[in-house]
Amino acid sequence: MHSMQKMLSVCVVILSVLAVFPPVTASGSSGNTYFDLGVFAYEGGKYEEAVGNFNQALATGADKGLVYHYLGKTYLAMEKFDDASYYLDWASKMNPELPGLTYDRAMLSYRLSQYAAAGDLFTEVADKEPANVLARYYAGICLFKQENYNDALPFFIAAGDQSPTLKGNCSYYAGICYAKVGDSPRALTQFKNVSAATDDELLKKYAASWLELYEAREKAKVEKPYELYAKVGVQYDSNVVLEPVNADIYANDDDFAIVGYFSGTYDLLATDAWRGGVGYTHYQTGYSRLSEYAVIGSIGQLYVNYRAHPFTFSLSYLPQYYWVDADSFLMRHQVRPELLWKVNDKVITRLTASYYKNNHFEDNGRDGNTVEASFDAFYRLGEEGSYLLGGIAYEKENAENNNYDCGEYRLKLGITMVFPSDVQVSAVAKYYKKVFKNEDTFFGVQREDNRYQGSFSVEKKLCYDWLFVAGEFSLAKNDSNIDSFTYKRNVTTLSLVARY
């Protein structure tokens, strides 16, 4: 009896333990075994065998999210992208924090050429895992594929610093990025680094080609420190202007004219960061009948530029002298600081300020100063020089005679398209709003003008790379609350242009 009670007590203890700790099922244990076999097969490149083991693991109770992840990895390696996408998406829904899952999803998007999505995922991995150099490298490649060269650069530089194995590839791509954003010195440095960083002869050959191209360009810059531009043409003007600057008075008569324009600059200083020199601009008109309105403009220039990519700062001094009918009309001294920002490979912005000191020889009441500020943006449309442009500006003129004190707002929007047949077409629209500060003592009202202007031009290269023929048409209309300043004007010009 005593032994029977003892046996009963032992049974109760055993049953209690089993109730608290249920036995591991045979299916769960088998699932983990098949999963491990699948991983070994995957890592050995036996992908069909891996798929079979992973499916067996699913059938015998393994972790679904983990198995789906590895099925996605395996189908990705087999280039069965639809299957890979199915399993990786489901794995992400079940457990988005699985190690390596985000990277594999990024690689799937990359293999499908979905570079924007892949880039976002690779960047996410690189941010969370600083040691994952491949994620950083592929993030750069994805941005490169989207032509976001400025954004791609930090990824290539960082990946190259992290991995000696990837250093050659990263230097090569970084070199192209610098070349695309116009930073030739850094492009040259990166292309030179490729040869020392890799044993890949094909990569060395590609880098050498870029190096040869950019060294030739840099050599050409050294050998040609000057730029020349000349233009001569025949012009029809429906309403001849009587003043060369800030024109307000027109002849209300048309005429034909010969127009000429020349400009040139010469660099006295040229380094990787600095550029400075002198320049001169001259333009002249000669009318057929209204010869007394012939204009001559003469503008000198002293300039210095400093470049710290992606910014370029410029400072210029431009003394200017104008004649009308061979008589002195206006002398101006202009100081112009300018900041150019290459935002990325497609967008460039320019901020400009100017200060003018004006000396009018025929009307001392117009003597004084002018201040101006403008902002322009350019968006590149392709590799051949096509772009959109937009700009806003404000100019304020202060004169000794209060009748001339005014402010003017300006807006512009345009497009330039370059076609394969060496034809360039441009269209620009402008709007001007001029408001005078005081009541005009002669007309008895405060003057206000709205001017609208549009221009269209076509330029075609001729038999030499430096020679062009150009046609331009412009139309302007000024609406003023003073009838004397309301006018219309259209100008048509056919020119021969030389650039060297």
Coordinates of C-alpha atoms in Angstrom, one line a residue, residues 128-382:
K128 CA 21.6 51.8 -39.6
E129 CA 24.7 49.8 -40.3
P130 CA 27.7 52.1 -40.8
A131 CA 30.0 49.0 -41.3
N132 CA 27.9 47.8 -44.3
V133 CA 30.2 49.2 -47.1
L134 CA 28.3 47.4 -49.9
A135 CA 25.0 49.2 -48.9
R136 CA 26.9 52.6 -49.1
Y137 CA 28.5 51.7 -52.4
Y138 CA 25.2 50.6 -54.0
A139 CA 23.4 53.7 -52.7
G140 CA 26.0 55.7 -54.6
I141 CA 25.5 53.6 -57.7
C142 CA 21.7 54.1 -57.6
L143 CA 22.1 57.8 -57.3
F144 CA 24.6 57.7 -60.2
K145 CA 22.2 55.8 -62.3
Q146 CA 19.6 58.6 -61.7
E147 CA 22.3 61.2 -62.7
N148 CA 22.2 62.7 -59.1
Y149 CA 26.0 63.0 -59.2
N150 CA 26.4 65.5 -56.3
D151 CA 24.3 63.3 -54.0
A152 CA 26.2 60.1 -55.1
L153 CA 29.7 61.5 -54.3
P154 CA 29.6 61.2 -50.5
F155 CA 28.7 57.5 -50.8
F156 CA 31.5 56.7 -53.2
I157 CA 34.1 58.6 -51.1
A158 CA 33.0 57.0 -47.9
A159 CA 32.8 53.4 -49.4
G160 CA 36.2 53.9 -51.0
D161 CA 37.7 54.9 -47.6
Q162 CA 36.1 51.9 -45.9
S163 CA 37.1 49.2 -48.4
P164 CA 40.4 48.8 -50.2
T165 CA 38.7 46.2 -52.4
L166 CA 36.1 48.8 -53.6
K167 CA 38.6 51.7 -53.7
G168 CA 39.2 51.5 -57.5
N169 CA 35.6 51.3 -58.4
C170 CA 34.6 54.1 -56.0
S171 CA 37.4 56.4 -57.3
Y172 CA 36.3 55.7 -60.9
Y173 CA 32.6 56.6 -60.2
A174 CA 33.6 59.5 -58.0
G175 CA 35.7 60.8 -60.9
I176 CA 32.8 60.7 -63.3
C177 CA 30.6 62.4 -60.8
Y178 CA 33.1 65.3 -60.4
A179 CA 33.4 65.5 -64.1
K180 CA 29.6 65.7 -64.6
V181 CA 29.2 68.5 -62.0
G182 CA 32.1 70.4 -63.6
D183 CA 34.8 69.9 -61.0
S184 CA 37.7 69.0 -63.3
P185 CA 40.5 69.1 -60.7
R186 CA 38.8 66.6 -58.4
A187 CA 37.8 64.5 -61.3
L188 CA 41.4 64.3 -62.4
T189 CA 42.5 63.3 -58.9
Q190 CA 40.0 60.5 -58.7
F191 CA 40.9 59.1 -62.1
K192 CA 44.5 59.1 -61.1
N193 CA 43.7 57.1 -58.0
V194 CA 42.1 54.3 -59.9
S195 CA 45.3 52.8 -61.3
A196 CA 46.9 52.5 -57.8
A197 CA 43.7 51.1 -56.2
T198 CA 42.8 48.2 -58.4
D199 CA 44.2 45.4 -60.5
D200 CA 41.2 45.4 -62.9
E201 CA 42.8 46.2 -66.3
L202 CA 39.4 47.1 -67.9
L203 CA 38.6 49.6 -65.1
K204 CA 42.2 51.1 -65.5
K205 CA 41.6 51.5 -69.2
Y206 CA 38.3 53.3 -68.7
A207 CA 39.8 55.6 -66.1
A208 CA 42.8 56.3 -68.4
S209 CA 40.4 57.3 -71.2
W210 CA 38.7 59.8 -68.9
L211 CA 42.1 61.0 -67.6
E212 CA 43.3 61.6 -71.1
L213 CA 40.2 63.6 -72.0
Y214 CA 40.3 65.9 -69.0
E215 CA 44.1 66.4 -69.1
A216 CA 43.6 67.5 -72.7
R217 CA 40.9 69.9 -71.6
E218 CA 43.0 71.3 -68.8
K219 CA 45.9 71.7 -71.2
A220 CA 43.7 73.6 -73.6
K221 CA 42.6 76.0 -70.9
V222 CA 46.2 76.7 -70.1
E223 CA 47.1 77.3 -73.7
K224 CA 44.0 79.5 -74.3
P225 CA 43.6 82.0 -71.5
Y226 CA 41.4 84.2 -73.6
E227 CA 37.8 84.2 -74.9
L228 CA 36.6 86.2 -77.9
Y229 CA 33.1 87.0 -79.2
A230 CA 32.1 89.1 -82.2
K231 CA 28.8 89.7 -83.9
V232 CA 27.8 91.9 -86.9
G233 CA 24.4 92.1 -88.4
V234 CA 21.6 93.9 -90.2
Q235 CA 18.7 95.1 -88.1
Y236 CA 15.2 96.4 -88.7
D237 CA 13.8 98.5 -85.7
S238 CA 10.1 99.6 -85.8
N239 CA 10.6 102.2 -83.2
V240 CA 14.2 103.5 -82.8
V241 CA 15.3 104.1 -79.2
L242 CA 16.9 107.5 -78.4
E243 CA 18.9 106.4 -75.3
P244 CA 21.5 103.6 -74.8
V245 CA 20.6 102.9 -71.2
N246 CA 17.2 102.8 -69.3
A247 CA 15.5 103.8 -72.5
D248 CA 12.3 105.8 -72.0
I249 CA 12.2 107.9 -75.1
Y250 CA 11.6 106.6 -78.6
A251 CA 11.6 108.2 -82.1
N252 CA 8.2 106.8 -83.2
D253 CA 9.9 106.1 -86.5
D254 CA 11.4 102.9 -88.0
D255 CA 14.8 102.4 -89.7
F256 CA 17.4 99.9 -90.8
A257 CA 20.7 99.7 -89.0
I258 CA 24.1 98.0 -89.1
V259 CA 24.9 96.6 -85.6
G260 CA 28.2 95.4 -84.3
Y261 CA 29.3 93.8 -81.0
F262 CA 32.7 92.6 -79.7
S263 CA 33.8 91.3 -76.4
G264 CA 37.0 89.6 -75.1
T265 CA 38.5 88.5 -71.9
Y266 CA 42.1 87.6 -71.0
D267 CA 43.1 85.6 -67.9
L268 CA 46.1 87.1 -66.0
L269 CA 45.6 84.6 -63.2
A270 CA 44.5 81.0 -63.7
T271 CA 44.8 78.3 -61.0
D272 CA 42.5 75.5 -59.8
A273 CA 40.7 77.8 -57.4
W274 CA 41.4 81.3 -58.8
R275 CA 40.9 83.1 -62.0
G276 CA 41.3 86.8 -62.7
G277 CA 41.9 89.1 -65.6
V278 CA 40.8 91.9 -67.8
G279 CA 38.1 92.3 -70.5
Y280 CA 36.6 94.7 -72.9
T281 CA 33.2 95.0 -74.6
H282 CA 32.2 97.4 -77.5
Y283 CA 28.9 97.7 -79.4
Q284 CA 27.8 100.2 -82.0
T285 CA 24.7 100.9 -84.1
G286 CA 24.5 103.0 -87.3
Y287 CA 21.1 103.8 -88.8
S288 CA 20.3 104.4 -92.4
R289 CA 18.2 107.6 -92.0
L290 CA 18.2 108.4 -88.3
S291 CA 21.9 108.7 -88.0
E292 CA 21.6 111.2 -85.1
Y293 CA 20.5 108.3 -82.9
A294 CA 23.6 106.1 -83.5
V295 CA 24.8 104.6 -80.2
I296 CA 28.3 103.6 -79.2
G297 CA 29.0 101.7 -75.9
S298 CA 32.4 101.0 -74.5
I299 CA 32.8 98.8 -71.4
G300 CA 36.0 97.7 -69.6
Q301 CA 36.2 94.9 -67.1
L302 CA 38.5 93.8 -64.2
Y303 CA 37.4 90.5 -62.7
V304 CA 38.5 87.9 -60.1
N305 CA 36.8 84.5 -59.5
Y306 CA 37.3 82.1 -56.6
R307 CA 36.0 78.6 -56.8
A308 CA 35.2 76.3 -53.9
H309 CA 33.0 73.6 -55.4
P310 CA 30.0 73.8 -55.6
F311 CA 30.3 77.6 -55.2
T312 CA 32.0 80.2 -57.4
F313 CA 32.3 83.8 -56.1
S314 CA 33.1 86.6 -58.6
L315 CA 33.8 90.2 -58.2
S316 CA 34.0 92.6 -61.2
Y317 CA 34.5 96.3 -61.8
L318 CA 33.1 97.6 -65.1
P319 CA 33.7 101.2 -66.2
Q320 CA 31.3 102.2 -69.0
Y321 CA 31.1 105.0 -71.5
Y322 CA 28.2 105.7 -73.9
W323 CA 28.0 108.1 -76.9
V324 CA 24.9 109.2 -78.9
D325 CA 25.6 110.7 -82.3
A326 CA 29.3 110.8 -81.3
D327 CA 28.5 113.1 -78.3
S328 CA 29.2 111.9 -74.8
F329 CA 26.0 110.8 -73.2
L330 CA 26.7 108.7 -70.0
M331 CA 29.5 107.4 -67.9
R332 CA 28.9 104.7 -65.3
H333 CA 31.1 102.9 -62.8
Q334 CA 29.7 99.4 -61.9
V335 CA 30.8 97.1 -59.1
R336 CA 29.3 93.6 -59.4
P337 CA 29.7 90.8 -56.9
E338 CA 28.2 87.4 -57.9
L339 CA 27.7 84.0 -56.3
L340 CA 27.2 80.9 -58.5
W341 CA 25.9 77.7 -56.9
K342 CA 25.9 74.4 -58.7
V343 CA 23.2 72.8 -56.7
N344 CA 23.5 69.5 -58.5
D345 CA 24.3 68.2 -62.0
K346 CA 21.0 69.7 -63.4
V347 CA 20.4 72.9 -61.4
I348 CA 22.6 76.1 -61.2
T349 CA 21.6 79.2 -59.4
R350 CA 23.2 82.7 -59.6
L351 CA 22.8 85.6 -57.1
T352 CA 24.0 88.9 -58.4
A353 CA 24.2 92.4 -57.0
S354 CA 25.3 95.6 -58.7
Y355 CA 26.1 99.2 -57.7
Y356 CA 26.3 101.9 -60.4
K357 CA 27.5 105.4 -60.1
N358 CA 25.9 107.4 -63.0
N359 CA 27.2 110.6 -64.6
H360 CA 24.9 112.0 -67.4
F361 CA 26.5 114.6 -69.6
E362 CA 23.4 116.1 -71.1
D363 CA 21.1 116.1 -68.0
N364 CA 22.7 116.5 -64.6
G365 CA 19.4 115.9 -63.0
R366 CA 19.8 112.2 -63.8
D367 CA 23.1 111.9 -62.1
G368 CA 23.1 109.6 -59.1
N369 CA 23.4 105.9 -58.3
T370 CA 21.6 102.7 -59.1
V371 CA 21.5 99.5 -57.0
E372 CA 20.3 96.2 -58.4
A373 CA 19.9 92.6 -57.1
S374 CA 18.9 89.6 -59.2
F375 CA 18.4 85.8 -58.8
D376 CA 18.5 83.4 -61.7
A377 CA 18.1 79.6 -61.9
F378 CA 19.0 77.3 -64.7
Y379 CA 17.7 73.7 -65.1
R380 CA 19.7 71.5 -67.5
L381 CA 17.4 69.5 -69.9
G382 CA 20.1 67.3 -71.5

